[in-house]
Amino acid sequence: MDQQRSLPVPEGLSGARVDVGVARLLGLSRTFATTIVEQGGVSVDGVIVGKSDRLHANSWLTVAWQTPRVLSVESVVIPGMNIIHDDEDIVVVDKPAGVAAHPSLGWTGPTVVGGLAAAGFRISTSGAAERQGVVHRLDAGTSGLMVVAKSERAYTELKRQFHDREVTKIYHTVVQGHPDPLRGTIDAPVGRHPHSEWRFAVTADGRHAVTHYETVEAFVGASLLEIHLETGRTHQIRVHMAAQRHPCVGDLMYGADPVLAERLSVTRQWLHARELTLRHPGSGEWVSFHSEYPGDLANALTMLRNGS
C-alpha cells in the first residue's frame, strides 16, 4: 500500500456504511472505495471492517490503498468505426473488430474511447479516467454496437438500465456444428479460467450467467445463431458456446477449428453485436439500433451458404 490516511469519523457520517464513508471522506469513487474495503484496507479503531459495517462518530478511521495505474487514452482516428447515432446524451458506435472499448492493461491497440476523442466527441466524465462514458463493453475481437454516454445523466441512467437488465442486446454468431436443441438456454456460471490468466470458463464459483440462443440458419458443419444475453459476463457467449462444444467459428482461444477458420478467411471469432434496444436517457423513449455484418463476417457467411 503506497497511500494511507487516518482521521476521525465526523458526526455527519455516523451510521453510514464504511464504503460510503470512505468514498466521501477521501473523495474517491464508490467503486474504488468498495475495492479498498474488500482488500482489507480499512480499519476502525485498529479493527479491519467490512463494507457494510457502520461508522460511529469520533472513532478513528484508517484507510490504506495502492494508487491505481492510470491508463492513458490515445486519440486515434479509427477507420471503419461508424457513428450510428449521436445526440446530446449518447453516441452509438458500430465498432470494428480489432478495437477495444477502452484502454486496459495488456492492450496497446486502438480503443473506442480514443477514437471518439480523436473525432472530437465530448463524452461523460463519469467512470474511471481511461473509460469515461463507457457503460458496457465488447471484446476487441467482437464487432458491432456500443452505446457511450455523453452526458452525466446518460451515464447514470444507462448504468442503471444495464444493471437492471432493461437493455436488450442481440448478437449473431456462427458456431461449429449444430446445437441440439436448435433453441435453448445455457445457464452456467462464468469465472476466470483456473489455468489461464486471459481466459474464462464455466466454473462452479463463477458469476451467474444466462445465454438464450436460437438457430437462424444451418449449414454443413456450422450454424448461424441469434443470441439474447440475460447477463453480461466477460466472454460469456464465447465461453457458453465452447462449453456446449459449439465454439464460435474462428475463436481459437476457446477451441475453434483453425482449419475451418482459415477456409472461411476468418481471423477472429465470428461474433457480432447486431441489435441494441434501450430507453433513451434524455427523452425516456425506447430506441433501437441495428448493425449490418462487416465484410469479413458477411463473406464467411456467403461461403457457408454456397456450401464452400
PDB file of C-alpha atoms in Angstrom:
ATOM      1  CA  MET A   1       0.000   0.000   0.000  1.00  0.00           C
ATOM      2  CA  ASP A   2       1.543   3.318  -1.014  1.00  0.00           C
ATOM      3  CA  GLN A   3      -1.040   5.662   0.499  1.00  0.00           C
ATOM      4  CA  GLN A   4      -2.571   5.799   3.959  1.00  0.00           C
ATOM      5  CA  ARG A   5      -4.884   8.241   5.722  1.00  0.00           C
ATOM      6  CA  SER A   6      -6.013   8.236   9.348  1.00  0.00           C
ATOM      7  CA  LEU A   7      -8.775  10.572  10.512  1.00  0.00           C
ATOM      8  CA  PRO A   8     -11.689  10.756  12.947  1.00  0.00           C
ATOM      9  CA  VAL A   9     -15.210   9.978  11.728  1.00  0.00           C
ATOM     10  CA  PRO A  10     -17.270  13.212  11.718  1.00  0.00           C
ATOM     11  CA  GLU A  11     -20.750  13.416  13.211  1.00  0.00           C
ATOM     12  CA  GLY A  12     -22.260  13.725   9.736  1.00  0.00           C
ATOM     13  CA  LEU A  13     -21.108  10.214   8.811  1.00  0.00           C
ATOM     14  CA  SER A  14     -22.211   8.493  11.989  1.00  0.00           C
ATOM     15  CA  GLY A  15     -24.235   5.444  10.952  1.00  0.00           C
ATOM     16  CA  ALA A  16     -23.011   5.492   7.338  1.00  0.00           C
ATOM     17  CA  ARG A  17     -21.730   2.335   5.665  1.00  0.00           C
ATOM     18  CA  VAL A  18     -17.954   2.038   5.669  1.00  0.00           C
ATOM     19  CA  ASP A  19     -17.636   2.125   1.854  1.00  0.00           C
ATOM     20  CA  VAL A  20     -19.853   5.226   1.657  1.00  0.00           C
ATOM     21  CA  GLY A  21     -17.897   6.975   4.394  1.00  0.00           C
ATOM     22  CA  VAL A  22     -14.516   6.194   2.848  1.00  0.00           C
ATOM     23  CA  ALA A  23     -15.678   7.480  -0.549  1.00  0.00           C
ATOM     24  CA  ARG A  24     -16.991  10.736   0.924  1.00  0.00           C
ATOM     25  CA  LEU A  25     -14.107  11.419   3.303  1.00  0.00           C
ATOM     26  CA  LEU A  26     -11.353  10.794   0.776  1.00  0.00           C
ATOM     27  CA  GLY A  27     -13.119  11.956  -2.386  1.00  0.00           C
ATOM     28  CA  LEU A  28     -12.918   8.508  -4.015  1.00  0.00           C
ATOM     29  CA  SER A  29     -15.420   6.797  -6.269  1.00  0.00           C
ATOM     30  CA  ARG A  30     -17.785   4.399  -4.521  1.00  0.00           C
ATOM     31  CA  THR A  31     -16.428   1.543  -6.628  1.00  0.00           C
ATOM     32  CA  PHE A  32     -12.815   2.217  -5.692  1.00  0.00           C
ATOM     33  CA  ALA A  33     -13.711   2.714  -2.015  1.00  0.00           C
ATOM     34  CA  THR A  34     -15.502  -0.657  -2.023  1.00  0.00           C
ATOM     35  CA  THR A  35     -12.434  -2.299  -3.562  1.00  0.00           C
ATOM     36  CA  ILE A  36     -10.202  -0.895  -0.814  1.00  0.00           C
ATOM     37  CA  VAL A  37     -12.533  -2.206   1.891  1.00  0.00           C
ATOM     38  CA  GLU A  38     -12.799  -5.645   0.264  1.00  0.00           C
ATOM     39  CA  GLN A  39      -9.000  -5.864   0.136  1.00  0.00           C
ATOM     40  CA  GLY A  40      -8.791  -5.310   3.890  1.00  0.00           C
ATOM     41  CA  GLY A  41      -7.507  -1.766   3.625  1.00  0.00           C
ATOM     42  CA  VAL A  42      -9.909  -0.116   6.074  1.00  0.00           C
ATOM     43  CA  SER A  43      -9.857  -0.335   9.847  1.00  0.00           C
ATOM     44  CA  VAL A  44     -11.799   1.442  12.595  1.00  0.00           C
ATOM     45  CA  ASP A  45     -10.006   1.858  15.914  1.00  0.00           C
ATOM     46  CA  GLY A  46      -7.484  -0.716  14.721  1.00  0.00           C
ATOM     47  CA  VAL A  47     -10.021  -3.380  13.683  1.00  0.00           C
ATOM     48  CA  ILE A  48     -10.429  -4.262   9.989  1.00  0.00           C
ATOM     49  CA  VAL A  49     -14.029  -3.722   8.877  1.00  0.00           C
ATOM     50  CA  GLY A  50     -16.292  -4.770   6.006  1.00  0.00           C
ATOM     51  CA  LYS A  51     -18.026  -2.522   3.508  1.00  0.00           C
ATOM     52  CA  SER A  52     -21.480  -2.878   5.096  1.00  0.00           C
ATOM     53  CA  ASP A  53     -20.289  -2.208   8.655  1.00  0.00           C
ATOM     54  CA  ARG A  54     -21.380   1.124  10.119  1.00  0.00           C
ATOM     55  CA  LEU A  55     -19.254   4.068  11.164  1.00  0.00           C
ATOM     56  CA  HIS A  56     -19.561   5.814  14.528  1.00  0.00           C
ATOM     57  CA  ALA A  57     -18.730   9.433  15.255  1.00  0.00           C
ATOM     58  CA  ASN A  58     -15.302  10.134  16.774  1.00  0.00           C
ATOM     59  CA  SER A  59     -13.972   6.628  16.106  1.00  0.00           C
ATOM     60  CA  TRP A  60     -10.609   6.567  14.285  1.00  0.00           C
ATOM     61  CA  LEU A  61     -10.695   5.526  10.635  1.00  0.00           C
ATOM     62  CA  THR A  62      -7.550   4.310   8.864  1.00  0.00           C
ATOM     63  CA  VAL A  63      -7.526   3.715   5.100  1.00  0.00           C
ATOM     64  CA  ALA A  64      -4.577   2.240   3.194  1.00  0.00           C
ATOM     65  CA  TRP A  65      -4.592   1.722  -0.572  1.00  0.00           C
ATOM     66  CA  GLN A  66      -2.485   1.262  -3.657  1.00  0.00           C
ATOM     67  CA  THR A  67      -2.696   4.084  -6.189  1.00  0.00           C
ATOM     68  CA  PRO A  68      -4.237   2.582  -9.322  1.00  0.00           C
ATOM     69  CA  ARG A  69      -2.216   2.771 -12.505  1.00  0.00           C
ATOM     70  CA  VAL A  70      -3.630   5.467 -14.761  1.00  0.00           C
ATOM     71  CA  LEU A  71      -4.041   4.300 -18.342  1.00  0.00           C
ATOM     72  CA  SER A  72      -3.768   6.988 -20.978  1.00  0.00           C
ATOM     73  CA  VAL A  73      -6.364   7.441 -23.690  1.00  0.00           C
ATOM     74  CA  GLU A  74      -4.643   7.776 -27.046  1.00  0.00           C
ATOM     75  CA  SER A  75      -6.657   9.817 -29.529  1.00  0.00           C
ATOM     76  CA  VAL A  76      -6.506   7.895 -32.811  1.00  0.00           C
ATOM     77  CA  VAL A  77      -8.867   8.131 -35.756  1.00  0.00           C
ATOM     78  CA  ILE A  78     -10.225   4.630 -36.359  1.00  0.00           C
ATOM     79  CA  PRO A  79     -11.111   3.665 -39.929  1.00  0.00           C
ATOM     80  CA  GLY A  80     -14.349   1.719 -40.098  1.00  0.00           C
ATOM     81  CA  MET A  81     -15.729   2.945 -36.783  1.00  0.00           C
ATOM     82  CA  ASN A  82     -19.093   4.328 -37.851  1.00  0.00           C
ATOM     83  CA  ILE A  83     -21.349   6.581 -35.798  1.00  0.00           C
ATOM     84  CA  ILE A  84     -24.867   5.148 -35.894  1.00  0.00           C
ATOM     85  CA  HIS A  85     -26.481   7.822 -33.722  1.00  0.00           C
ATOM     86  CA  ASP A  86     -25.381  10.995 -31.963  1.00  0.00           C
ATOM     87  CA  ASP A  87     -27.251  13.452 -29.724  1.00  0.00           C
ATOM     88  CA  GLU A  88     -26.564  15.453 -26.573  1.00  0.00           C
ATOM     89  CA  ASP A  89     -26.836  12.379 -24.319  1.00  0.00           C
ATOM     90  CA  ILE A  90     -25.470   9.360 -26.205  1.00  0.00           C
ATOM     91  CA  VAL A  91     -23.367   8.287 -29.143  1.00  0.00           C
ATOM     92  CA  VAL A  92     -23.914   4.830 -30.639  1.00  0.00           C
ATOM     93  CA  VAL A  93     -20.878   3.333 -32.345  1.00  0.00           C
ATOM     94  CA  ASP A  94     -20.597   0.476 -34.821  1.00  0.00           C
ATOM     95  CA  LYS A  95     -17.277  -0.897 -33.558  1.00  0.00           C
ATOM     96  CA  PRO A  96     -14.983  -2.765 -35.944  1.00  0.00           C
ATOM     97  CA  ALA A  97     -13.017  -5.804 -34.820  1.00  0.00           C
ATOM     98  CA  GLY A  98      -9.524  -5.105 -33.524  1.00  0.00           C
ATOM     99  CA  VAL A  99     -10.686  -2.178 -31.395  1.00  0.00           C
ATOM    100  CA  ALA A 100     -11.114  -2.378 -27.607  1.00  0.00           C
ATOM    101  CA  ALA A 101     -13.772  -0.441 -25.733  1.00  0.00           C
ATOM    102  CA  HIS A 102     -11.201   1.428 -23.628  1.00  0.00           C
ATOM    103  CA  PRO A 103      -7.528   1.199 -22.608  1.00  0.00           C
ATOM    104  CA  SER A 104      -6.598  -1.676 -20.307  1.00  0.00           C
ATOM    105  CA  LEU A 105      -3.505  -3.432 -19.057  1.00  0.00           C
ATOM    106  CA  GLY A 106      -2.000  -5.528 -21.837  1.00  0.00           C
ATOM    107  CA  TRP A 107      -3.869  -3.744 -24.666  1.00  0.00           C
ATOM    108  CA  THR A 108      -1.860  -1.420 -26.920  1.00  0.00           C
ATOM    109  CA  GLY A 109      -4.249  -1.157 -29.856  1.00  0.00           C
ATOM    110  CA  PRO A 110      -6.950   1.411 -30.722  1.00  0.00           C
ATOM    111  CA  THR A 111      -9.968   1.997 -28.493  1.00  0.00           C
ATOM    112  CA  VAL A 112     -13.490   3.333 -28.899  1.00  0.00           C
ATOM    113  CA  VAL A 113     -12.792   5.989 -26.262  1.00  0.00           C
ATOM    114  CA  GLY A 114      -9.677   7.132 -28.125  1.00  0.00           C
ATOM    115  CA  GLY A 115     -11.447   7.083 -31.464  1.00  0.00           C
ATOM    116  CA  LEU A 116     -14.271   9.247 -30.156  1.00  0.00           C
ATOM    117  CA  ALA A 117     -11.769  11.689 -28.649  1.00  0.00           C
ATOM    118  CA  ALA A 118      -9.936  11.924 -31.976  1.00  0.00           C
ATOM    119  CA  ALA A 119     -13.227  12.615 -33.740  1.00  0.00           C
ATOM    120  CA  GLY A 120     -13.947  15.491 -31.365  1.00  0.00           C
ATOM    121  CA  PHE A 121     -16.744  13.918 -29.331  1.00  0.00           C
ATOM    122  CA  ARG A 122     -17.327  15.141 -25.794  1.00  0.00           C
ATOM    123  CA  ILE A 123     -18.282  12.237 -23.582  1.00  0.00           C
ATOM    124  CA  SER A 124     -19.285  11.875 -19.944  1.00  0.00           C
ATOM    125  CA  THR A 125     -16.568  12.371 -17.350  1.00  0.00           C
ATOM    126  CA  SER A 126     -18.119   9.700 -15.118  1.00  0.00           C
ATOM    127  CA  GLY A 127     -16.248   6.448 -14.664  1.00  0.00           C
ATOM    128  CA  ALA A 128     -12.528   5.697 -14.380  1.00  0.00           C
ATOM    129  CA  ALA A 129     -10.245   8.110 -16.239  1.00  0.00           C
ATOM    130  CA  GLU A 130      -9.432   5.652 -19.026  1.00  0.00           C
ATOM    131  CA  ARG A 131     -13.042   4.595 -19.651  1.00  0.00           C
ATOM    132  CA  GLN A 132     -15.145   7.654 -19.057  1.00  0.00           C
ATOM    133  CA  GLY A 133     -18.576   7.354 -20.602  1.00  0.00           C
ATOM    134  CA  VAL A 134     -18.302   3.585 -21.170  1.00  0.00           C
ATOM    135  CA  VAL A 135     -21.368   1.807 -19.785  1.00  0.00           C
ATOM    136  CA  HIS A 136     -20.783  -1.613 -21.391  1.00  0.00           C
ATOM    137  CA  ARG A 137     -18.078  -3.298 -23.427  1.00  0.00           C
ATOM    138  CA  LEU A 138     -17.415  -5.572 -26.378  1.00  0.00           C
ATOM    139  CA  ASP A 139     -14.361  -7.797 -26.723  1.00  0.00           C
ATOM    140  CA  ALA A 140     -11.719  -6.346 -29.024  1.00  0.00           C
ATOM    141  CA  GLY A 141     -12.349  -9.190 -31.478  1.00  0.00           C
ATOM    142  CA  THR A 142     -16.126  -8.683 -31.488  1.00  0.00           C
ATOM    143  CA  SER A 143     -17.692  -6.169 -33.859  1.00  0.00           C
ATOM    144  CA  GLY A 144     -20.974  -4.304 -33.567  1.00  0.00           C
ATOM    145  CA  LEU A 145     -22.966  -1.850 -31.500  1.00  0.00           C
ATOM    146  CA  MET A 146     -21.820   0.033 -28.421  1.00  0.00           C
ATOM    147  CA  VAL A 147     -23.503   2.965 -26.720  1.00  0.00           C
ATOM    148  CA  VAL A 148     -21.334   5.559 -24.946  1.00  0.00           C
ATOM    149  CA  ALA A 149     -22.704   8.194 -22.558  1.00  0.00           C
ATOM    150  CA  LYS A 150     -22.066  11.832 -23.436  1.00  0.00           C
ATOM    151  CA  SER A 151     -23.885  13.471 -20.528  1.00  0.00           C
ATOM    152  CA  GLU A 152     -23.647  12.693 -16.837  1.00  0.00           C
ATOM    153  CA  ARG A 153     -27.366  11.930 -16.630  1.00  0.00           C
ATOM    154  CA  ALA A 154     -26.964   9.479 -19.517  1.00  0.00           C
ATOM    155  CA  TYR A 155     -24.094   7.696 -17.770  1.00  0.00           C
ATOM    156  CA  THR A 156     -26.071   7.273 -14.543  1.00  0.00           C
ATOM    157  CA  GLU A 157     -29.268   6.172 -16.289  1.00  0.00           C
ATOM    158  CA  LEU A 158     -27.602   3.775 -18.725  1.00  0.00           C
ATOM    159  CA  LYS A 159     -25.563   2.144 -15.962  1.00  0.00           C
ATOM    160  CA  ARG A 160     -28.827   1.597 -14.114  1.00  0.00           C
ATOM    161  CA  GLN A 161     -30.514   0.120 -17.188  1.00  0.00           C
ATOM    162  CA  PHE A 162     -27.668  -2.302 -17.805  1.00  0.00           C
ATOM    163  CA  HIS A 163     -27.551  -3.235 -14.119  1.00  0.00           C
ATOM    164  CA  ASP A 164     -31.316  -3.834 -14.038  1.00  0.00           C
ATOM    165  CA  ARG A 165     -31.150  -5.802 -17.320  1.00  0.00           C
ATOM    166  CA  GLU A 166     -33.520  -3.459 -19.116  1.00  0.00           C
ATOM    167  CA  VAL A 167     -31.293  -3.148 -22.182  1.00  0.00           C
ATOM    168  CA  THR A 168     -31.857  -5.711 -24.934  1.00  0.00           C
ATOM    169  CA  LYS A 169     -28.648  -6.911 -26.580  1.00  0.00           C
ATOM    170  CA  ILE A 170     -28.895  -9.240 -29.569  1.00  0.00           C
ATOM    171  CA  TYR A 171     -25.810 -10.880 -31.026  1.00  0.00           C
ATOM    172  CA  HIS A 172     -25.317 -13.079 -34.068  1.00  0.00           C
ATOM    173  CA  THR A 173     -22.652 -15.747 -34.100  1.00  0.00           C
ATOM    174  CA  VAL A 174     -21.660 -18.614 -36.376  1.00  0.00           C
ATOM    175  CA  VAL A 175     -20.731 -21.664 -34.346  1.00  0.00           C
ATOM    176  CA  GLN A 176     -19.286 -25.001 -35.276  1.00  0.00           C
ATOM    177  CA  GLY A 177     -21.777 -27.833 -35.591  1.00  0.00           C
ATOM    178  CA  HIS A 178     -25.498 -27.789 -34.845  1.00  0.00           C
ATOM    179  CA  PRO A 179     -26.745 -27.123 -31.306  1.00  0.00           C
ATOM    180  CA  ASP A 180     -29.263 -29.665 -30.037  1.00  0.00           C
ATOM    181  CA  PRO A 181     -31.884 -28.477 -29.301  1.00  0.00           C
ATOM    182  CA  LEU A 182     -31.940 -25.808 -32.001  1.00  0.00           C
ATOM    183  CA  ARG A 183     -33.256 -23.294 -29.475  1.00  0.00           C
ATOM    184  CA  GLY A 184     -32.355 -23.224 -25.816  1.00  0.00           C
ATOM    185  CA  THR A 185     -30.943 -21.557 -22.732  1.00  0.00           C
ATOM    186  CA  ILE A 186     -27.494 -22.001 -21.247  1.00  0.00           C
ATOM    187  CA  ASP A 187     -27.462 -21.270 -17.510  1.00  0.00           C
ATOM    188  CA  ALA A 188     -23.924 -21.819 -16.274  1.00  0.00           C
ATOM    189  CA  PRO A 189     -21.666 -19.641 -14.072  1.00  0.00           C
ATOM    190  CA  VAL A 190     -18.698 -17.976 -15.763  1.00  0.00           C
ATOM    191  CA  GLY A 191     -15.429 -17.217 -13.983  1.00  0.00           C
ATOM    192  CA  ARG A 192     -11.701 -16.953 -14.520  1.00  0.00           C
ATOM    193  CA  HIS A 193     -10.114 -19.991 -16.141  1.00  0.00           C
ATOM    194  CA  PRO A 194      -8.163 -21.884 -13.456  1.00  0.00           C
ATOM    195  CA  HIS A 195      -5.086 -22.247 -15.644  1.00  0.00           C
ATOM    196  CA  SER A 196      -5.124 -19.206 -17.929  1.00  0.00           C
ATOM    197  CA  GLU A 197      -4.952 -15.531 -16.953  1.00  0.00           C
ATOM    198  CA  TRP A 198      -6.705 -14.232 -20.080  1.00  0.00           C
ATOM    199  CA  ARG A 199      -9.424 -16.864 -20.495  1.00  0.00           C
ATOM    200  CA  PHE A 200     -12.718 -17.543 -18.808  1.00  0.00           C
ATOM    201  CA  ALA A 201     -14.599 -20.796 -18.265  1.00  0.00           C
ATOM    202  CA  VAL A 202     -17.720 -22.340 -16.791  1.00  0.00           C
ATOM    203  CA  THR A 203     -16.712 -22.737 -13.155  1.00  0.00           C
ATOM    204  CA  ALA A 204     -18.580 -23.726 -10.012  1.00  0.00           C
ATOM    205  CA  ASP A 205     -17.551 -20.498  -8.271  1.00  0.00           C
ATOM    206  CA  GLY A 206     -18.153 -18.249 -11.285  1.00  0.00           C
ATOM    207  CA  ARG A 207     -20.728 -15.466 -11.624  1.00  0.00           C
ATOM    208  CA  HIS A 208     -24.313 -16.219 -12.617  1.00  0.00           C
ATOM    209  CA  ALA A 209     -24.568 -16.191 -16.429  1.00  0.00           C
ATOM    210  CA  VAL A 210     -27.522 -16.924 -18.725  1.00  0.00           C
ATOM    211  CA  THR A 211     -27.453 -17.065 -22.531  1.00  0.00           C
ATOM    212  CA  HIS A 212     -30.512 -17.668 -24.738  1.00  0.00           C
ATOM    213  CA  TYR A 213     -29.851 -18.888 -28.284  1.00  0.00           C
ATOM    214  CA  GLU A 214     -31.869 -19.751 -31.367  1.00  0.00           C
ATOM    215  CA  THR A 215     -30.697 -21.289 -34.631  1.00  0.00           C
ATOM    216  CA  VAL A 216     -31.357 -18.915 -37.524  1.00  0.00           C
ATOM    217  CA  GLU A 217     -29.721 -20.894 -40.320  1.00  0.00           C
ATOM    218  CA  ALA A 218     -27.872 -24.212 -40.576  1.00  0.00           C
ATOM    219  CA  PHE A 219     -25.019 -25.072 -42.935  1.00  0.00           C
ATOM    220  CA  VAL A 220     -22.752 -28.033 -43.468  1.00  0.00           C
ATOM    221  CA  GLY A 221     -20.803 -28.210 -40.202  1.00  0.00           C
ATOM    222  CA  ALA A 222     -21.886 -24.815 -38.833  1.00  0.00           C
ATOM    223  CA  SER A 223     -24.893 -22.800 -37.660  1.00  0.00           C
ATOM    224  CA  LEU A 224     -25.859 -19.135 -37.520  1.00  0.00           C
ATOM    225  CA  LEU A 225     -27.334 -18.355 -34.095  1.00  0.00           C
ATOM    226  CA  GLU A 226     -29.165 -15.396 -32.641  1.00  0.00           C
ATOM    227  CA  ILE A 227     -28.108 -14.764 -29.043  1.00  0.00           C
ATOM    228  CA  HIS A 228     -30.025 -12.898 -26.335  1.00  0.00           C
ATOM    229  CA  LEU A 229     -27.946 -12.171 -23.269  1.00  0.00           C
ATOM    230  CA  GLU A 230     -29.722 -12.137 -19.922  1.00  0.00           C
ATOM    231  CA  THR A 231     -26.443 -11.337 -18.159  1.00  0.00           C
ATOM    232  CA  GLY A 232     -23.262  -9.725 -19.456  1.00  0.00           C
ATOM    233  CA  ARG A 233     -20.187 -11.581 -18.221  1.00  0.00           C
ATOM    234  CA  THR A 234     -16.814 -11.219 -19.894  1.00  0.00           C
ATOM    235  CA  HIS A 235     -16.542 -13.613 -22.883  1.00  0.00           C
ATOM    236  CA  GLN A 236     -19.962 -15.031 -21.915  1.00  0.00           C
ATOM    237  CA  ILE A 237     -21.159 -16.061 -25.375  1.00  0.00           C
ATOM    238  CA  ARG A 238     -17.772 -17.483 -26.324  1.00  0.00           C
ATOM    239  CA  VAL A 239     -17.459 -19.454 -23.090  1.00  0.00           C
ATOM    240  CA  HIS A 240     -21.014 -20.770 -23.129  1.00  0.00           C
ATOM    241  CA  MET A 241     -20.889 -21.919 -26.740  1.00  0.00           C
ATOM    242  CA  ALA A 242     -17.484 -23.553 -26.251  1.00  0.00           C
ATOM    243  CA  ALA A 243     -18.825 -25.344 -23.174  1.00  0.00           C
ATOM    244  CA  GLN A 244     -21.570 -26.804 -25.405  1.00  0.00           C
ATOM    245  CA  ARG A 245     -18.850 -27.976 -27.830  1.00  0.00           C
ATOM    246  CA  HIS A 246     -20.014 -25.437 -30.379  1.00  0.00           C
ATOM    247  CA  PRO A 247     -17.327 -22.733 -30.230  1.00  0.00           C
ATOM    248  CA  CYS A 248     -17.708 -19.589 -32.301  1.00  0.00           C
ATOM    249  CA  VAL A 249     -16.059 -20.093 -35.682  1.00  0.00           C
ATOM    250  CA  GLY A 250     -12.583 -18.542 -35.604  1.00  0.00           C
ATOM    251  CA  ASP A 251     -12.413 -18.393 -31.805  1.00  0.00           C
ATOM    252  CA  LEU A 252      -9.127 -20.245 -31.434  1.00  0.00           C
ATOM    253  CA  MET A 253      -8.823 -19.167 -27.780  1.00  0.00           C
ATOM    254  CA  TYR A 254     -11.853 -21.314 -26.973  1.00  0.00           C
ATOM    255  CA  GLY A 255     -11.119 -24.358 -29.094  1.00  0.00           C
ATOM    256  CA  ALA A 256     -12.422 -23.479 -32.573  1.00  0.00           C
ATOM    257  CA  ASP A 257     -11.072 -25.434 -35.540  1.00  0.00           C
ATOM    258  CA  PRO A 258      -8.248 -23.408 -37.155  1.00  0.00           C
ATOM    259  CA  VAL A 259      -8.702 -25.223 -40.472  1.00  0.00           C
ATOM    260  CA  LEU A 260     -12.328 -24.108 -40.758  1.00  0.00           C
ATOM    261  CA  ALA A 261     -11.377 -20.559 -39.813  1.00  0.00           C
ATOM    262  CA  GLU A 262      -8.678 -20.479 -42.484  1.00  0.00           C
ATOM    263  CA  ARG A 263     -11.026 -21.923 -45.104  1.00  0.00           C
ATOM    264  CA  LEU A 264     -13.546 -19.159 -44.381  1.00  0.00           C
ATOM    265  CA  SER A 265     -10.823 -16.468 -44.098  1.00  0.00           C
ATOM    266  CA  VAL A 266     -11.974 -15.671 -40.554  1.00  0.00           C
ATOM    267  CA  THR A 267      -9.184 -14.248 -38.400  1.00  0.00           C
ATOM    268  CA  ARG A 268     -11.258 -13.635 -35.228  1.00  0.00           C
ATOM    269  CA  GLN A 269     -14.394 -15.007 -33.602  1.00  0.00           C
ATOM    270  CA  TRP A 270     -17.480 -14.832 -35.820  1.00  0.00           C
ATOM    271  CA  LEU A 271     -19.453 -12.753 -33.323  1.00  0.00           C
ATOM    272  CA  HIS A 272     -21.329  -9.521 -33.955  1.00  0.00           C
ATOM    273  CA  ALA A 273     -23.408  -7.228 -31.705  1.00  0.00           C
ATOM    274  CA  ARG A 274     -26.354  -6.957 -34.082  1.00  0.00           C
ATOM    275  CA  GLU A 275     -29.086  -5.016 -32.246  1.00  0.00           C
ATOM    276  CA  LEU A 276     -29.308  -2.760 -29.200  1.00  0.00           C
ATOM    277  CA  THR A 277     -32.541  -1.504 -27.615  1.00  0.00           C
ATOM    278  CA  LEU A 278     -32.657   0.848 -24.634  1.00  0.00           C
ATOM    279  CA  ARG A 279     -34.671   3.630 -23.077  1.00  0.00           C
ATOM    280  CA  HIS A 280     -33.191   6.957 -24.170  1.00  0.00           C
ATOM    281  CA  PRO A 281     -31.772   8.626 -21.023  1.00  0.00           C
ATOM    282  CA  GLY A 282     -32.992  12.038 -22.159  1.00  0.00           C
ATOM    283  CA  SER A 283     -36.433  11.516 -23.703  1.00  0.00           C
ATOM    284  CA  GLY A 284     -37.347   8.305 -21.882  1.00  0.00           C
ATOM    285  CA  GLU A 285     -38.488   6.747 -25.183  1.00  0.00           C
ATOM    286  CA  TRP A 286     -37.399   3.295 -26.282  1.00  0.00           C
ATOM    287  CA  VAL A 287     -34.870   3.410 -29.139  1.00  0.00           C
ATOM    288  CA  SER A 288     -33.366   0.570 -31.190  1.00  0.00           C
ATOM    289  CA  PHE A 289     -30.235   0.377 -33.310  1.00  0.00           C
ATOM    290  CA  HIS A 290     -29.147  -2.175 -35.905  1.00  0.00           C
ATOM    291  CA  SER A 291     -25.767  -3.090 -37.393  1.00  0.00           C
ATOM    292  CA  GLU A 292     -25.029  -4.937 -40.629  1.00  0.00           C
ATOM    293  CA  TYR A 293     -22.388  -7.650 -40.724  1.00  0.00           C
ATOM    294  CA  PRO A 294     -18.911  -6.335 -41.543  1.00  0.00           C
ATOM    295  CA  GLY A 295     -17.167  -7.604 -44.656  1.00  0.00           C
ATOM    296  CA  ASP A 296     -15.187 -10.483 -43.134  1.00  0.00           C
ATOM    297  CA  LEU A 297     -18.225 -11.989 -41.425  1.00  0.00           C
ATOM    298  CA  ALA A 298     -20.521 -11.446 -44.421  1.00  0.00           C
ATOM    299  CA  ASN A 299     -18.015 -13.109 -46.753  1.00  0.00           C
ATOM    300  CA  ALA A 300     -17.694 -16.137 -44.478  1.00  0.00           C
ATOM    301  CA  LEU A 301     -21.470 -16.425 -44.289  1.00  0.00           C
ATOM    302  CA  THR A 302     -21.729 -16.303 -48.075  1.00  0.00           C
ATOM    303  CA  MET A 303     -19.177 -19.098 -48.376  1.00  0.00           C
ATOM    304  CA  LEU A 304     -21.140 -21.246 -45.931  1.00  0.00           C
ATOM    305  CA  ARG A 305     -24.377 -20.613 -47.794  1.00  0.00           C
ATOM    306  CA  ASN A 306     -22.683 -21.605 -51.041  1.00  0.00           C
ATOM    307  CA  GLY A 307     -21.510 -24.835 -49.452  1.00  0.00           C
ATOM    308  CA  SER A 308     -17.832 -23.915 -49.782  1.00  0.00           C
TER     309      SER A 308
END
